[in-house]
PDB file of C-alpha atoms in Angstrom:
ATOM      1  CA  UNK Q  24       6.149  22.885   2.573  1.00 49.00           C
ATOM      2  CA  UNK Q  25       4.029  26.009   4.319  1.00 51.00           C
ATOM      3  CA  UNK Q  26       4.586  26.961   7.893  1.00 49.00           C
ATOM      4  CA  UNK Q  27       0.965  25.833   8.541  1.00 52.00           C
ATOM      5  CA  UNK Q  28      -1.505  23.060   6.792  1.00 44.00           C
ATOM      6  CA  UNK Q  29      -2.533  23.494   3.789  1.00 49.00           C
ATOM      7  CA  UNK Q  30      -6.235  23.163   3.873  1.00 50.00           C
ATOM      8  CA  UNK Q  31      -8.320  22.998   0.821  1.00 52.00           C
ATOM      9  CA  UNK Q  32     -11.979  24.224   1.177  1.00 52.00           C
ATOM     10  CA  UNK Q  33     -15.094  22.876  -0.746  1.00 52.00           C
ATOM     11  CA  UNK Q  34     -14.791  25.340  -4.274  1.00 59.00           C
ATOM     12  CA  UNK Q  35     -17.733  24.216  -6.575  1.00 56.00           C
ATOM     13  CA  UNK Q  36     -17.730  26.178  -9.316  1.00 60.00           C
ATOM     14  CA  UNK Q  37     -21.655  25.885  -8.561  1.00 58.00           C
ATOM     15  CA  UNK Q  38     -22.262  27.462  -4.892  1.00 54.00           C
ATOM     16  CA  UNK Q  39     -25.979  26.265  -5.515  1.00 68.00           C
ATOM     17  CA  UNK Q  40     -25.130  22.208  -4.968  1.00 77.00           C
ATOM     18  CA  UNK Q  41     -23.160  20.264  -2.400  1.00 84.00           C
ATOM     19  CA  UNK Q  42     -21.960  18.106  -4.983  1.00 90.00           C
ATOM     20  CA  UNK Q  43     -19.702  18.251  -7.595  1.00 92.00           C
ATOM     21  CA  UNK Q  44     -18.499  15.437 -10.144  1.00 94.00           C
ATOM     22  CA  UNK Q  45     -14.926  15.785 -12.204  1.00 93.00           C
ATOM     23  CA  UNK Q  46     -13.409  13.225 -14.433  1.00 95.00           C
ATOM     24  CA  UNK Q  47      -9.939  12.840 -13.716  1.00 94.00           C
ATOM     25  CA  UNK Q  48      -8.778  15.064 -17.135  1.00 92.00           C
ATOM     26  CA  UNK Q  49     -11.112  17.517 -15.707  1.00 90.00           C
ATOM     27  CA  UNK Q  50      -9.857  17.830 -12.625  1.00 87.00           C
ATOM     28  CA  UNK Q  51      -5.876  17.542 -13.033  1.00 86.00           C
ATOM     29  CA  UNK Q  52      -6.493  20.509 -15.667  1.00 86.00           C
ATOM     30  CA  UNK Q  53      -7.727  22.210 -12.464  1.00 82.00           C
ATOM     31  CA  UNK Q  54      -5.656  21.239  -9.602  1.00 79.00           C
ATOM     32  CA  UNK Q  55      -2.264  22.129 -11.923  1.00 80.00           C
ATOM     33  CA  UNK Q  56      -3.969  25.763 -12.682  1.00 80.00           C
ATOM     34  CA  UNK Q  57      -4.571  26.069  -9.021  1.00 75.00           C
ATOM     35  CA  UNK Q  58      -1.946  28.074  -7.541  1.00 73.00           C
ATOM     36  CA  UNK Q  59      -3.302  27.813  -4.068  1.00 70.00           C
ATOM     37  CA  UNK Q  60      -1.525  24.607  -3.230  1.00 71.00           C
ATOM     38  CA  UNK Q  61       0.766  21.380  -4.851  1.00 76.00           C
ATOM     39  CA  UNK Q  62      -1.593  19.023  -5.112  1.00 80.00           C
ATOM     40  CA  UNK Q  63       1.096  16.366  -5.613  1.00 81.00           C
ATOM     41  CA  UNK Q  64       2.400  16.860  -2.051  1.00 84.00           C
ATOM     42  CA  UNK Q  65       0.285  16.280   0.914  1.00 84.00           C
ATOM     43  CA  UNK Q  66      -2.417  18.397   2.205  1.00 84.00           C
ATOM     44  CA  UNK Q  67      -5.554  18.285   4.124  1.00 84.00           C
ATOM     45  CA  UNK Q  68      -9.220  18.357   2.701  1.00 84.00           C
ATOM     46  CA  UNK Q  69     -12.125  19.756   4.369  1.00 84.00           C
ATOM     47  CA  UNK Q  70     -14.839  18.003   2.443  1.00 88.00           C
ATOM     48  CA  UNK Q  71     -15.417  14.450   1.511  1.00 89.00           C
ATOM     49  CA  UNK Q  72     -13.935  13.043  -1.759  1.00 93.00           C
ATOM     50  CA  UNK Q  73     -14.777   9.820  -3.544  1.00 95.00           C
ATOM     51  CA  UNK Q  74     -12.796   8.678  -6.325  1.00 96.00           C
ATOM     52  CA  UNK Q  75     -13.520   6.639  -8.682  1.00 97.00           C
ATOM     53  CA  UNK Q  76     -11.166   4.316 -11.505  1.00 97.00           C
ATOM     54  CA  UNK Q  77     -13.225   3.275 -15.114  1.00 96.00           C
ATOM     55  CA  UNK Q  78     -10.159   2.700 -16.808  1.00 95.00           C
ATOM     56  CA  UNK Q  79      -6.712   2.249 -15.976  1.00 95.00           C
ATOM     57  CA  UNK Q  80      -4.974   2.354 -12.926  1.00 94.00           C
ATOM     58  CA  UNK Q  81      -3.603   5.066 -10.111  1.00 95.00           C
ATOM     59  CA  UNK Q  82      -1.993   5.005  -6.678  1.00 94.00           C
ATOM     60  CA  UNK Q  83      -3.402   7.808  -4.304  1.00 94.00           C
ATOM     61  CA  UNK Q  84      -1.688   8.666  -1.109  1.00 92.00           C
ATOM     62  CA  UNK Q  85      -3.948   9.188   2.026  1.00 93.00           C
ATOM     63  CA  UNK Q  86      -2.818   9.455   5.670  1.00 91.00           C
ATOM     64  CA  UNK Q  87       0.912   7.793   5.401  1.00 86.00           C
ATOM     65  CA  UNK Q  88      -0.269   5.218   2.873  1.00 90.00           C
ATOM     66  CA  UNK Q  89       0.040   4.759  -1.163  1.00 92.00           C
ATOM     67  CA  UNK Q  90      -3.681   2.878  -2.422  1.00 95.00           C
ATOM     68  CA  UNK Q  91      -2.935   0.899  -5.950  1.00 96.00           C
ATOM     69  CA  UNK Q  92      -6.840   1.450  -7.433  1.00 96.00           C
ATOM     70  CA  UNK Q  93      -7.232  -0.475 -10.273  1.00 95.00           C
ATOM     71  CA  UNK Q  94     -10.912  -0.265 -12.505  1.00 95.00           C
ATOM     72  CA  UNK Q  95     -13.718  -0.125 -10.556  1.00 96.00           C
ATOM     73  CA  UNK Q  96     -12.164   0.678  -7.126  1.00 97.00           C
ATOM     74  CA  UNK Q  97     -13.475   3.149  -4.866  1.00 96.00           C
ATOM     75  CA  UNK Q  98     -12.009   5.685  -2.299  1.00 96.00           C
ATOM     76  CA  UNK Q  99     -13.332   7.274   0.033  1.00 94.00           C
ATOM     77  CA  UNK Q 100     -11.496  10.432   1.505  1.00 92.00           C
ATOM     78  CA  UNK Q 101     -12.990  11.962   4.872  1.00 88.00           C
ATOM     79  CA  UNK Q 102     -12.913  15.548   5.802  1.00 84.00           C
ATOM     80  CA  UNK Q 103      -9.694  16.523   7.711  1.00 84.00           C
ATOM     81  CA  UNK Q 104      -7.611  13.680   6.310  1.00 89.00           C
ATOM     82  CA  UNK Q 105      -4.247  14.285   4.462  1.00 89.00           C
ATOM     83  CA  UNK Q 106      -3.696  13.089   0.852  1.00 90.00           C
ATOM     84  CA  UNK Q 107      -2.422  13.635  -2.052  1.00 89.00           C
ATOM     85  CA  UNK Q 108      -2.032  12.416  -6.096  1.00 89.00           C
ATOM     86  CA  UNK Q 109       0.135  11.177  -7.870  1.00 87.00           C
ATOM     87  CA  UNK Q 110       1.875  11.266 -11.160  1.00 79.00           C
ATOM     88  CA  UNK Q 111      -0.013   7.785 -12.082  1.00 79.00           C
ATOM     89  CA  UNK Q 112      -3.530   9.748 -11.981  1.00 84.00           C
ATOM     90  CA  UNK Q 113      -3.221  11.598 -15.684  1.00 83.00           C
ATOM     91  CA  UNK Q 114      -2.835   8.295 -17.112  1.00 87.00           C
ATOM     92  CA  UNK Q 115      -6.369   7.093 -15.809  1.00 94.00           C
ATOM     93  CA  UNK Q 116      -9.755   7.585 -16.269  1.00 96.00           C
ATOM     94  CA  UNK Q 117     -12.313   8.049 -13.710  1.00 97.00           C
ATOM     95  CA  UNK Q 118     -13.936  10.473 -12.003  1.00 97.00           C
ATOM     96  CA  UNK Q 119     -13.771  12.803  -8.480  1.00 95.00           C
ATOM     97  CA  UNK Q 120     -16.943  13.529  -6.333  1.00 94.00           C
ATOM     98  CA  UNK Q 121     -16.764  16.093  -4.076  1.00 92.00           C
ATOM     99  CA  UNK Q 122     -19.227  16.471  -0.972  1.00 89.00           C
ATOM    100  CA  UNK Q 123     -18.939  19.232   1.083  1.00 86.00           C
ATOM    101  CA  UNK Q 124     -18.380  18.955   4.691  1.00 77.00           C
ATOM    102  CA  UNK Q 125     -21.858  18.960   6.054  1.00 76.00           C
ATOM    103  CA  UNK Q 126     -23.329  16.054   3.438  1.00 73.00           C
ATOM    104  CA  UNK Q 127     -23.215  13.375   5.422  1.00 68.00           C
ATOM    105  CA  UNK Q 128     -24.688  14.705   8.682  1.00 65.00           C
ATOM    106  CA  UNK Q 129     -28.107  15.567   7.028  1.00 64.00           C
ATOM    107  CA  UNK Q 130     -27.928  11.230   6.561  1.00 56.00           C
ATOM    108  CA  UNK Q 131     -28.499  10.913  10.090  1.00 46.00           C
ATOM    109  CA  UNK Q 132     -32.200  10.578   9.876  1.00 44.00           C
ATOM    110  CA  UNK Q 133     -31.569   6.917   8.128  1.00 51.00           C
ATOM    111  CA  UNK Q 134     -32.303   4.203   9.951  1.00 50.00           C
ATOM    112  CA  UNK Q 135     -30.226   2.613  12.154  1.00 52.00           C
ATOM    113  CA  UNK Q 136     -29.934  -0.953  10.360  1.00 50.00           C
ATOM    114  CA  UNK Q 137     -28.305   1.868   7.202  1.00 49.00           C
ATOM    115  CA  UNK Q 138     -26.392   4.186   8.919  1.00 59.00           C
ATOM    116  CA  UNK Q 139     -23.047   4.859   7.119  1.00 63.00           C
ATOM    117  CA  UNK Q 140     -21.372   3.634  10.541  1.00 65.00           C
ATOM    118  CA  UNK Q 141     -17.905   2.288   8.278  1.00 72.00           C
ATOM    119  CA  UNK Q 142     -17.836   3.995   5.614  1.00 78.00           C
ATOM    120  CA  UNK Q 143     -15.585   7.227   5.935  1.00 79.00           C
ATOM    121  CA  UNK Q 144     -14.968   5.809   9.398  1.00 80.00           C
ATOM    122  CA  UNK Q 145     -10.973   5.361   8.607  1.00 83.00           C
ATOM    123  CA  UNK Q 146     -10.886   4.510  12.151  1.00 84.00           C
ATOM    124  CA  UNK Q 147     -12.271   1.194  11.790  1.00 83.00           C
ATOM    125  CA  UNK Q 148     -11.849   0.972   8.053  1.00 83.00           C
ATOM    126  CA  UNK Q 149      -9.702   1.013   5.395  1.00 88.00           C
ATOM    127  CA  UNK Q 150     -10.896   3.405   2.561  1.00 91.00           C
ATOM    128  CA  UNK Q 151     -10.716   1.225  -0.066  1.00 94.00           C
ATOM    129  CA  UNK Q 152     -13.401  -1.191  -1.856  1.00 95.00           C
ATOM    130  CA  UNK Q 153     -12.085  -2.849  -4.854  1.00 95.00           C
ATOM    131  CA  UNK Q 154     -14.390  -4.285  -7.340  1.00 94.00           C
ATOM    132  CA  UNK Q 155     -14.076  -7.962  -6.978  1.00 92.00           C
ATOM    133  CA  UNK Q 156     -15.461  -6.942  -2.955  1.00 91.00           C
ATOM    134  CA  UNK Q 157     -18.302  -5.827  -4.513  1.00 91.00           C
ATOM    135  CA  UNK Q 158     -19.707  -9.063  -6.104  1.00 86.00           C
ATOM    136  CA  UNK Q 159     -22.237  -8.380  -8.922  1.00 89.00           C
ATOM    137  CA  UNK Q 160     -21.835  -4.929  -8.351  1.00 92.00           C
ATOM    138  CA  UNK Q 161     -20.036  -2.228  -9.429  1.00 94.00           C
ATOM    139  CA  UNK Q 162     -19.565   1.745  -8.647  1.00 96.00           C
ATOM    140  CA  UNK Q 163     -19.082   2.436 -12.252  1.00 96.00           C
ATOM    141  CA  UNK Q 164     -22.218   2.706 -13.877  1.00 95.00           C
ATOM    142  CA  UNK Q 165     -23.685   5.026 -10.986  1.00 96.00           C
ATOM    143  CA  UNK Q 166     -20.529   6.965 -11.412  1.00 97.00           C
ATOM    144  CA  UNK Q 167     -21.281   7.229 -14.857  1.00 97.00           C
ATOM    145  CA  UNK Q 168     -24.815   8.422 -13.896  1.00 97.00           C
ATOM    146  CA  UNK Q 169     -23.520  11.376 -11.449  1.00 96.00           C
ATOM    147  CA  UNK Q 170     -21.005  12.654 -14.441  1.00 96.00           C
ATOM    148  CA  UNK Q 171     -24.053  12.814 -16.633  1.00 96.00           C
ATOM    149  CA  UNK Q 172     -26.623  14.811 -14.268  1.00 96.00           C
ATOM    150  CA  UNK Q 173     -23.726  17.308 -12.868  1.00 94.00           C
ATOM    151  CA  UNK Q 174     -23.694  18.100 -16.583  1.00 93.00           C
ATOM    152  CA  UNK Q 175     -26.786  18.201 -18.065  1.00 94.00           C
ATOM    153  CA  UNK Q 176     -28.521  21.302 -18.719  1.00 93.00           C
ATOM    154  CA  UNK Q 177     -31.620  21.131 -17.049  1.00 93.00           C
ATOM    155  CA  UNK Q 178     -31.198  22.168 -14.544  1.00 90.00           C
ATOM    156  CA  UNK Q 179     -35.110  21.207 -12.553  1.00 94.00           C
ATOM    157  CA  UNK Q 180     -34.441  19.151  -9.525  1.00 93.00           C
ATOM    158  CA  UNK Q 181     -30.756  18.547 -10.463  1.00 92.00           C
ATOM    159  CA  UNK Q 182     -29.715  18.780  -6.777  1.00 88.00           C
ATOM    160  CA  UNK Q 183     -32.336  16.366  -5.511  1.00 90.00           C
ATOM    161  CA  UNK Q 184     -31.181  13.872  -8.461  1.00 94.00           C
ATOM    162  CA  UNK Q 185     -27.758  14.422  -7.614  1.00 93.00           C
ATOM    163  CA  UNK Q 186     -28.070  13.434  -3.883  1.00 89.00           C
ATOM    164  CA  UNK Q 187     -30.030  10.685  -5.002  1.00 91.00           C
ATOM    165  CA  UNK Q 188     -27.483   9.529  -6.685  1.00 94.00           C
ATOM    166  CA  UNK Q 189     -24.747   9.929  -3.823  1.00 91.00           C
ATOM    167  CA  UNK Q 190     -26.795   8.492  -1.358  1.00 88.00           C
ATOM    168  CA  UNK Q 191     -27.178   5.011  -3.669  1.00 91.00           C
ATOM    169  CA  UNK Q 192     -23.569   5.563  -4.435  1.00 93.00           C
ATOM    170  CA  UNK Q 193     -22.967   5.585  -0.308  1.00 90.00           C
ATOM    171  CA  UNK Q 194     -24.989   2.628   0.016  1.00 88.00           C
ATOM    172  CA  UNK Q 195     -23.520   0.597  -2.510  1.00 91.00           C
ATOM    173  CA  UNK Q 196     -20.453   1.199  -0.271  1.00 90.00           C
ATOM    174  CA  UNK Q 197     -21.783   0.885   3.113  1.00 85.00           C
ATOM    175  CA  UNK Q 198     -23.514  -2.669   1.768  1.00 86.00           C
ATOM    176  CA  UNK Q 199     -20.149  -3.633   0.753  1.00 87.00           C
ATOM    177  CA  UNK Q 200     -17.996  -2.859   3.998  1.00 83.00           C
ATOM    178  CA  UNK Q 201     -21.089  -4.968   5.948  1.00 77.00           C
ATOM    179  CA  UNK Q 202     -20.572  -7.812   4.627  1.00 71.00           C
ATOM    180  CA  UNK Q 203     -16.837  -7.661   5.212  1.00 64.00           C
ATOM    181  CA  UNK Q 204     -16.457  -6.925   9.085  1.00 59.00           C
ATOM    182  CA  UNK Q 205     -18.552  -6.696  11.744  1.00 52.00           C
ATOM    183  CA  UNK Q 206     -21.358  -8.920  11.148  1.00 55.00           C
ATOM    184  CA  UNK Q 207     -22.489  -9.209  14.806  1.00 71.00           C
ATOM    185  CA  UNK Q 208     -21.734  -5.173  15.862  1.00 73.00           C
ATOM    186  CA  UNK Q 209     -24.399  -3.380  17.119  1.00 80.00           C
ATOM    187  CA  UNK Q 210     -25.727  -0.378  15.045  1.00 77.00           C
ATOM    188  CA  UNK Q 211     -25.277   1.631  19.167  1.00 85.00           C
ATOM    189  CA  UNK Q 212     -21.589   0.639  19.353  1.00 89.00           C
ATOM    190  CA  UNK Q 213     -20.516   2.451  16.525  1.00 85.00           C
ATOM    191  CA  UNK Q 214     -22.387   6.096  17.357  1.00 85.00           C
ATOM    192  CA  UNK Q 215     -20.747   5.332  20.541  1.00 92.00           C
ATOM    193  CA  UNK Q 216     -17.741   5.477  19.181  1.00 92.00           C
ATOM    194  CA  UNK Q 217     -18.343   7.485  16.357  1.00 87.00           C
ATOM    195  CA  UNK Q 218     -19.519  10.390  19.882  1.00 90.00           C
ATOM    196  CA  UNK Q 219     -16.134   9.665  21.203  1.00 95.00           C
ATOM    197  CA  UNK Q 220     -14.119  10.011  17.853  1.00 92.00           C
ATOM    198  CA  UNK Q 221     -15.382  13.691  17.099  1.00 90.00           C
ATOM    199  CA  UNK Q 222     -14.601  14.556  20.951  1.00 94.00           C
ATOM    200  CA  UNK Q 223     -11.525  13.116  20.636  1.00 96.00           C
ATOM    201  CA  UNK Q 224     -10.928  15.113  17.260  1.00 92.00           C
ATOM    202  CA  UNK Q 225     -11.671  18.520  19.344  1.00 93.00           C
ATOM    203  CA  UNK Q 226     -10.537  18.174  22.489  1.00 96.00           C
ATOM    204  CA  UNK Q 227      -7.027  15.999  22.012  1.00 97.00           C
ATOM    205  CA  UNK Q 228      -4.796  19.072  22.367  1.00 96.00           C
ATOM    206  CA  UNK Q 229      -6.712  19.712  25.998  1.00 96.00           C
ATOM    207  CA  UNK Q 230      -6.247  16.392  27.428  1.00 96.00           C
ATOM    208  CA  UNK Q 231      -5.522  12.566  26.322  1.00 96.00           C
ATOM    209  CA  UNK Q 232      -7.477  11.021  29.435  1.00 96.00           C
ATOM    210  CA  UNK Q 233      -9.440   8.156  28.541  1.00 96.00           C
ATOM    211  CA  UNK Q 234     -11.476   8.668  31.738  1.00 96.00           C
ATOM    212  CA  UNK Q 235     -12.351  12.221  30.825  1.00 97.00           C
ATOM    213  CA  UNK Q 236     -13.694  11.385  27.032  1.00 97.00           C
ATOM    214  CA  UNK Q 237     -16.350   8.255  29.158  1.00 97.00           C
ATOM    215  CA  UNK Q 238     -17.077  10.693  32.008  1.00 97.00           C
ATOM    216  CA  UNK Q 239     -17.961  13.215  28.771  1.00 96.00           C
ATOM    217  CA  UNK Q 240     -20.676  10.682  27.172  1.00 96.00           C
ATOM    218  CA  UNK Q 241     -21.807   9.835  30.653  1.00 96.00           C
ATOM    219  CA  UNK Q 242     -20.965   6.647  29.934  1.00 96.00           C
ATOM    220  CA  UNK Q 243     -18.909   4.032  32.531  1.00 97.00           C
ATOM    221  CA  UNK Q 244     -15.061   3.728  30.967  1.00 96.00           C
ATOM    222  CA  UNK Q 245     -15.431   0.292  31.410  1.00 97.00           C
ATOM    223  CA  UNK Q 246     -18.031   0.450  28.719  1.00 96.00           C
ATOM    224  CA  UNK Q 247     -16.465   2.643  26.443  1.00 96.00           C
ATOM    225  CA  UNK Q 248     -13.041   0.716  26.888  1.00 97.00           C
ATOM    226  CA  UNK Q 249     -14.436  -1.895  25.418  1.00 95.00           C
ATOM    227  CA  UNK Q 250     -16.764  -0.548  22.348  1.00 94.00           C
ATOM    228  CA  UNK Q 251     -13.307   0.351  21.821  1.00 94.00           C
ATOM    229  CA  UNK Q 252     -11.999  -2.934  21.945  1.00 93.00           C
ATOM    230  CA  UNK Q 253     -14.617  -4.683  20.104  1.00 91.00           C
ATOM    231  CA  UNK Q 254     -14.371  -2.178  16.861  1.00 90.00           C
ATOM    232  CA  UNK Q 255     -10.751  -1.239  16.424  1.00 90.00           C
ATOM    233  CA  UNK Q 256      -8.970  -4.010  18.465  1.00 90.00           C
ATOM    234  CA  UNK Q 257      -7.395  -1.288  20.245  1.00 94.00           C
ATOM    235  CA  UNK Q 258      -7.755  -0.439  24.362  1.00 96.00           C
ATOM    236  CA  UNK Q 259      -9.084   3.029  24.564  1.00 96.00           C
ATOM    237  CA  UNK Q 260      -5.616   4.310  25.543  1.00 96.00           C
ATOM    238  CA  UNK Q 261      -3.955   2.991  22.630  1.00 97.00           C
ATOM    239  CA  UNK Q 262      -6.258   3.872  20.348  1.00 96.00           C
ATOM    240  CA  UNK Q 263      -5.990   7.998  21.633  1.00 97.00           C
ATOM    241  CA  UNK Q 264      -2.222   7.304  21.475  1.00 97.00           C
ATOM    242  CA  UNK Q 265      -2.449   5.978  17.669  1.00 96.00           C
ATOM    243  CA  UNK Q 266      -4.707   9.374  17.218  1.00 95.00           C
ATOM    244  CA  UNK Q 267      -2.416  11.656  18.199  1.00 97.00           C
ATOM    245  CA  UNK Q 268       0.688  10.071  16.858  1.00 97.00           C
ATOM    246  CA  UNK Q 269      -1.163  10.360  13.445  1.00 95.00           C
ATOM    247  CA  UNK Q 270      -1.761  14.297  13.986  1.00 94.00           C
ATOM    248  CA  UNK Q 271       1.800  14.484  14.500  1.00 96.00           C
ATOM    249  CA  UNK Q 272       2.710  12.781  11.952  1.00 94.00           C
ATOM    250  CA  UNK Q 273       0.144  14.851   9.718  1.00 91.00           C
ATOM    251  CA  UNK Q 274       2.172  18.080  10.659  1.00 92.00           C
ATOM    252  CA  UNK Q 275       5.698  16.770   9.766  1.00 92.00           C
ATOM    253  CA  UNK Q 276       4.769  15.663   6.547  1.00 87.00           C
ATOM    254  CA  UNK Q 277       2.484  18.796   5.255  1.00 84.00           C
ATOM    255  CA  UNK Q 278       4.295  21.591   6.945  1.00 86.00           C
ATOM    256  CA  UNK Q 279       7.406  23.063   8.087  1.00 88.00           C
ATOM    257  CA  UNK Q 280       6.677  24.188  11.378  1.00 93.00           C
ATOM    258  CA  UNK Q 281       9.555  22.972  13.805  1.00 95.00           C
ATOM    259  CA  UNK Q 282       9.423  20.529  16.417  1.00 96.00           C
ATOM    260  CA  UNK Q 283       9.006  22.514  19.233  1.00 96.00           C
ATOM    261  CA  UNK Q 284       5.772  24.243  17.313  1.00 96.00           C
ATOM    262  CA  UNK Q 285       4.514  20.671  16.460  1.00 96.00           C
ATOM    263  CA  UNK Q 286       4.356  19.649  19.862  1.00 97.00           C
ATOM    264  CA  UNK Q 287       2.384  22.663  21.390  1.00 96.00           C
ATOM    265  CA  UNK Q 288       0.117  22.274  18.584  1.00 95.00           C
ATOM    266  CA  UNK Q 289      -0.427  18.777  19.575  1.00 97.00           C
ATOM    267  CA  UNK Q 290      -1.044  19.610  23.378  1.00 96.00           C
ATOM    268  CA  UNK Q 291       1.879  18.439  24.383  1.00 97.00           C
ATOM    269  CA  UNK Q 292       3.816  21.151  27.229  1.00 94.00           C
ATOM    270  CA  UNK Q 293       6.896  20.590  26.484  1.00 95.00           C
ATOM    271  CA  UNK Q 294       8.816  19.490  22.834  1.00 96.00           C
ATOM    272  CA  UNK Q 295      10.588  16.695  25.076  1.00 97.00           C
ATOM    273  CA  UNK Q 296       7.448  15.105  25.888  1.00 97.00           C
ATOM    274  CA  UNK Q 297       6.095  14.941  22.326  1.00 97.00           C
ATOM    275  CA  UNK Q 298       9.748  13.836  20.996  1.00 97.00           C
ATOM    276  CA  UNK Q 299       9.223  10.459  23.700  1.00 97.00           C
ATOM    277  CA  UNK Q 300       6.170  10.094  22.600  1.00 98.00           C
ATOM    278  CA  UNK Q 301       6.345  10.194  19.249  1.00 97.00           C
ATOM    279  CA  UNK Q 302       9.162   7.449  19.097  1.00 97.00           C
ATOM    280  CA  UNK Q 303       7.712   5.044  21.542  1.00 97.00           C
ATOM    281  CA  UNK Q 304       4.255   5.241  19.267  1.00 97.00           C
ATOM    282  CA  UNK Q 305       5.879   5.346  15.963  1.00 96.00           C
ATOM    283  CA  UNK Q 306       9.157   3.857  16.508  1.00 96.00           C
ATOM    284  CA  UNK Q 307      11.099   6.816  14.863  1.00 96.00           C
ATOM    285  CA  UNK Q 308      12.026  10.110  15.705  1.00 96.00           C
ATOM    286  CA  UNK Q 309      10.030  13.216  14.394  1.00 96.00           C
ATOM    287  CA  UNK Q 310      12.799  14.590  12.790  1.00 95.00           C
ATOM    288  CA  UNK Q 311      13.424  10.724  10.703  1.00 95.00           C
ATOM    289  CA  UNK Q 312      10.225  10.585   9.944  1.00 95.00           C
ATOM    290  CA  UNK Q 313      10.307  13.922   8.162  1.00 92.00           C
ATOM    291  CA  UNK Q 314      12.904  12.874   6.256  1.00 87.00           C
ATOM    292  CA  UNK Q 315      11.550   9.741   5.296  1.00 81.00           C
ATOM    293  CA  UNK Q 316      10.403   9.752   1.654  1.00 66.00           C
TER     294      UNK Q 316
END
């Protein structure tokens, strides 16, 4: 393990698109060439990833937790999250899509009845869709289509038809996780919450006050408490504590920095604090969860 994260940065080997599409032989010939990082042990991505099975099966590790993906399942990987592959994903076919870190945002212009409001929101949702949760549908076949425009060689409007693609691709996916959960949510809950999850993401090292992230949307915490509530089945509190506890845990696992460094990396003053913490949120000690394989 490295002292500090290691990060991996959107690399398209074309710096003119936002996309890029590998099948899986494609791109486990590049991650073992690439000397920058193990891609086998965890490490932190700062783009989106969506991966895709066709044939075969794999297990994928994101965020403390080993996915089985079988044909036609669907992952979706958000910016900042840990992950990593496995030895199962040489054996499979499929294909990786890439989106750099600012994709999504130019999406916001959709209407609100479409917003992606679950998907990529790990938060609220697992990241995960399996083909018999999509019905008569399937991410296969558009899959299929992306592989097939990244490649061809005209090259006239290729971006546009790429993010055409991506954005039915998206769809597909955010259809898929609305008729799961949350039928009777309202479209302002979630960018509610989804406000209060990127402050939380920058600010958690400064302070942990519920209070200060309501007072910060000018919203009552009352209110926010229970958006909360109604989306993650979590109070406010417990769903900060779960937050940091899973920063924590994202340093043990993908670094070697000690304890003590941990914690004031976390905002915590003092390693004692973020030791107590740790184990009444986890139920483990730092140091056994390191060690845990």
């Amino acid at each position: 393990m490295t002292e500090e994260f290691p990060s991996i940065i959107y690399n398209s080997k074309n710096t003119n698109l936002e996309i890029e599409v590998m099948t899986f032989a494609e791109i486990y010939t590049k991650l073992i060439n690439d000397n920058s990082h193990n891609p086998f042990t965890p490490h932190k991505i700062t783009f989106y990833l969506v991966i895709i099975v066709t044939e075969g099966h794999i297990k994928h590790f994101v965020d403390f937790k080993l996915y089985n993906l079988q044909k036609g399942s669907a992952l979706f990987i958000a910016k900042n999250q840990v992950h990593h592959f496995t030895e199962f994903f040489q054996n499979a076919k499929g294909f990786c899509i890439a989106l750099n870190s600012t994709f999504l945002d130019d999406y916001y212009f959709l209407p609100d009845n479409i917003k992606f409001n679950r998907l990529y929101n790990y938060h609220l949702e697992e990241p995960v869709l399996h083909q018999h949760e999509m019905g008569k549908d399937s991410f296969v076949d558009i899959a299929h289509k992306l592989n097939e425009e990244y490649h061809f060689p005209d090259t006239f409007a290729k971006h546009e038809i790429l993010r055409a693609y991506v954005h039915v691709l998206l769809l597909k996916a955010e259809r898929a996780k609305q008729t799961k959960t949350y039928n009777d949510a309202q479209p302002f809950w979630f960018e509610v919450f989804s406000k209060f999850k990127d402050k939380l993401e920058k600010e958690y090292k400064q302070t942990r006050s519920s209070r200060y992230y309501a007072s910060e949307l000018n919203i009552s915490y009352k209110f926010l408490n229970d958006i909360v509530k109604k989306l993650t089945e979590k109070t406010i509190k417990a769903f900060i504590d779960d937050f940091v506890t899973t920063e924590i845990k994202r340093y043990l696992v993908s670094t070697s920095l000690s304890i003590k460094e941990i914690a004031y990396k976390t905002g915590f003053d003092e390693p004692t604090n973020m030791i107590k913490f740790f184990k009444k949120n986890a139920n483990v000690s730092p140091m056994q969860f390191r060690k845990t394989p």
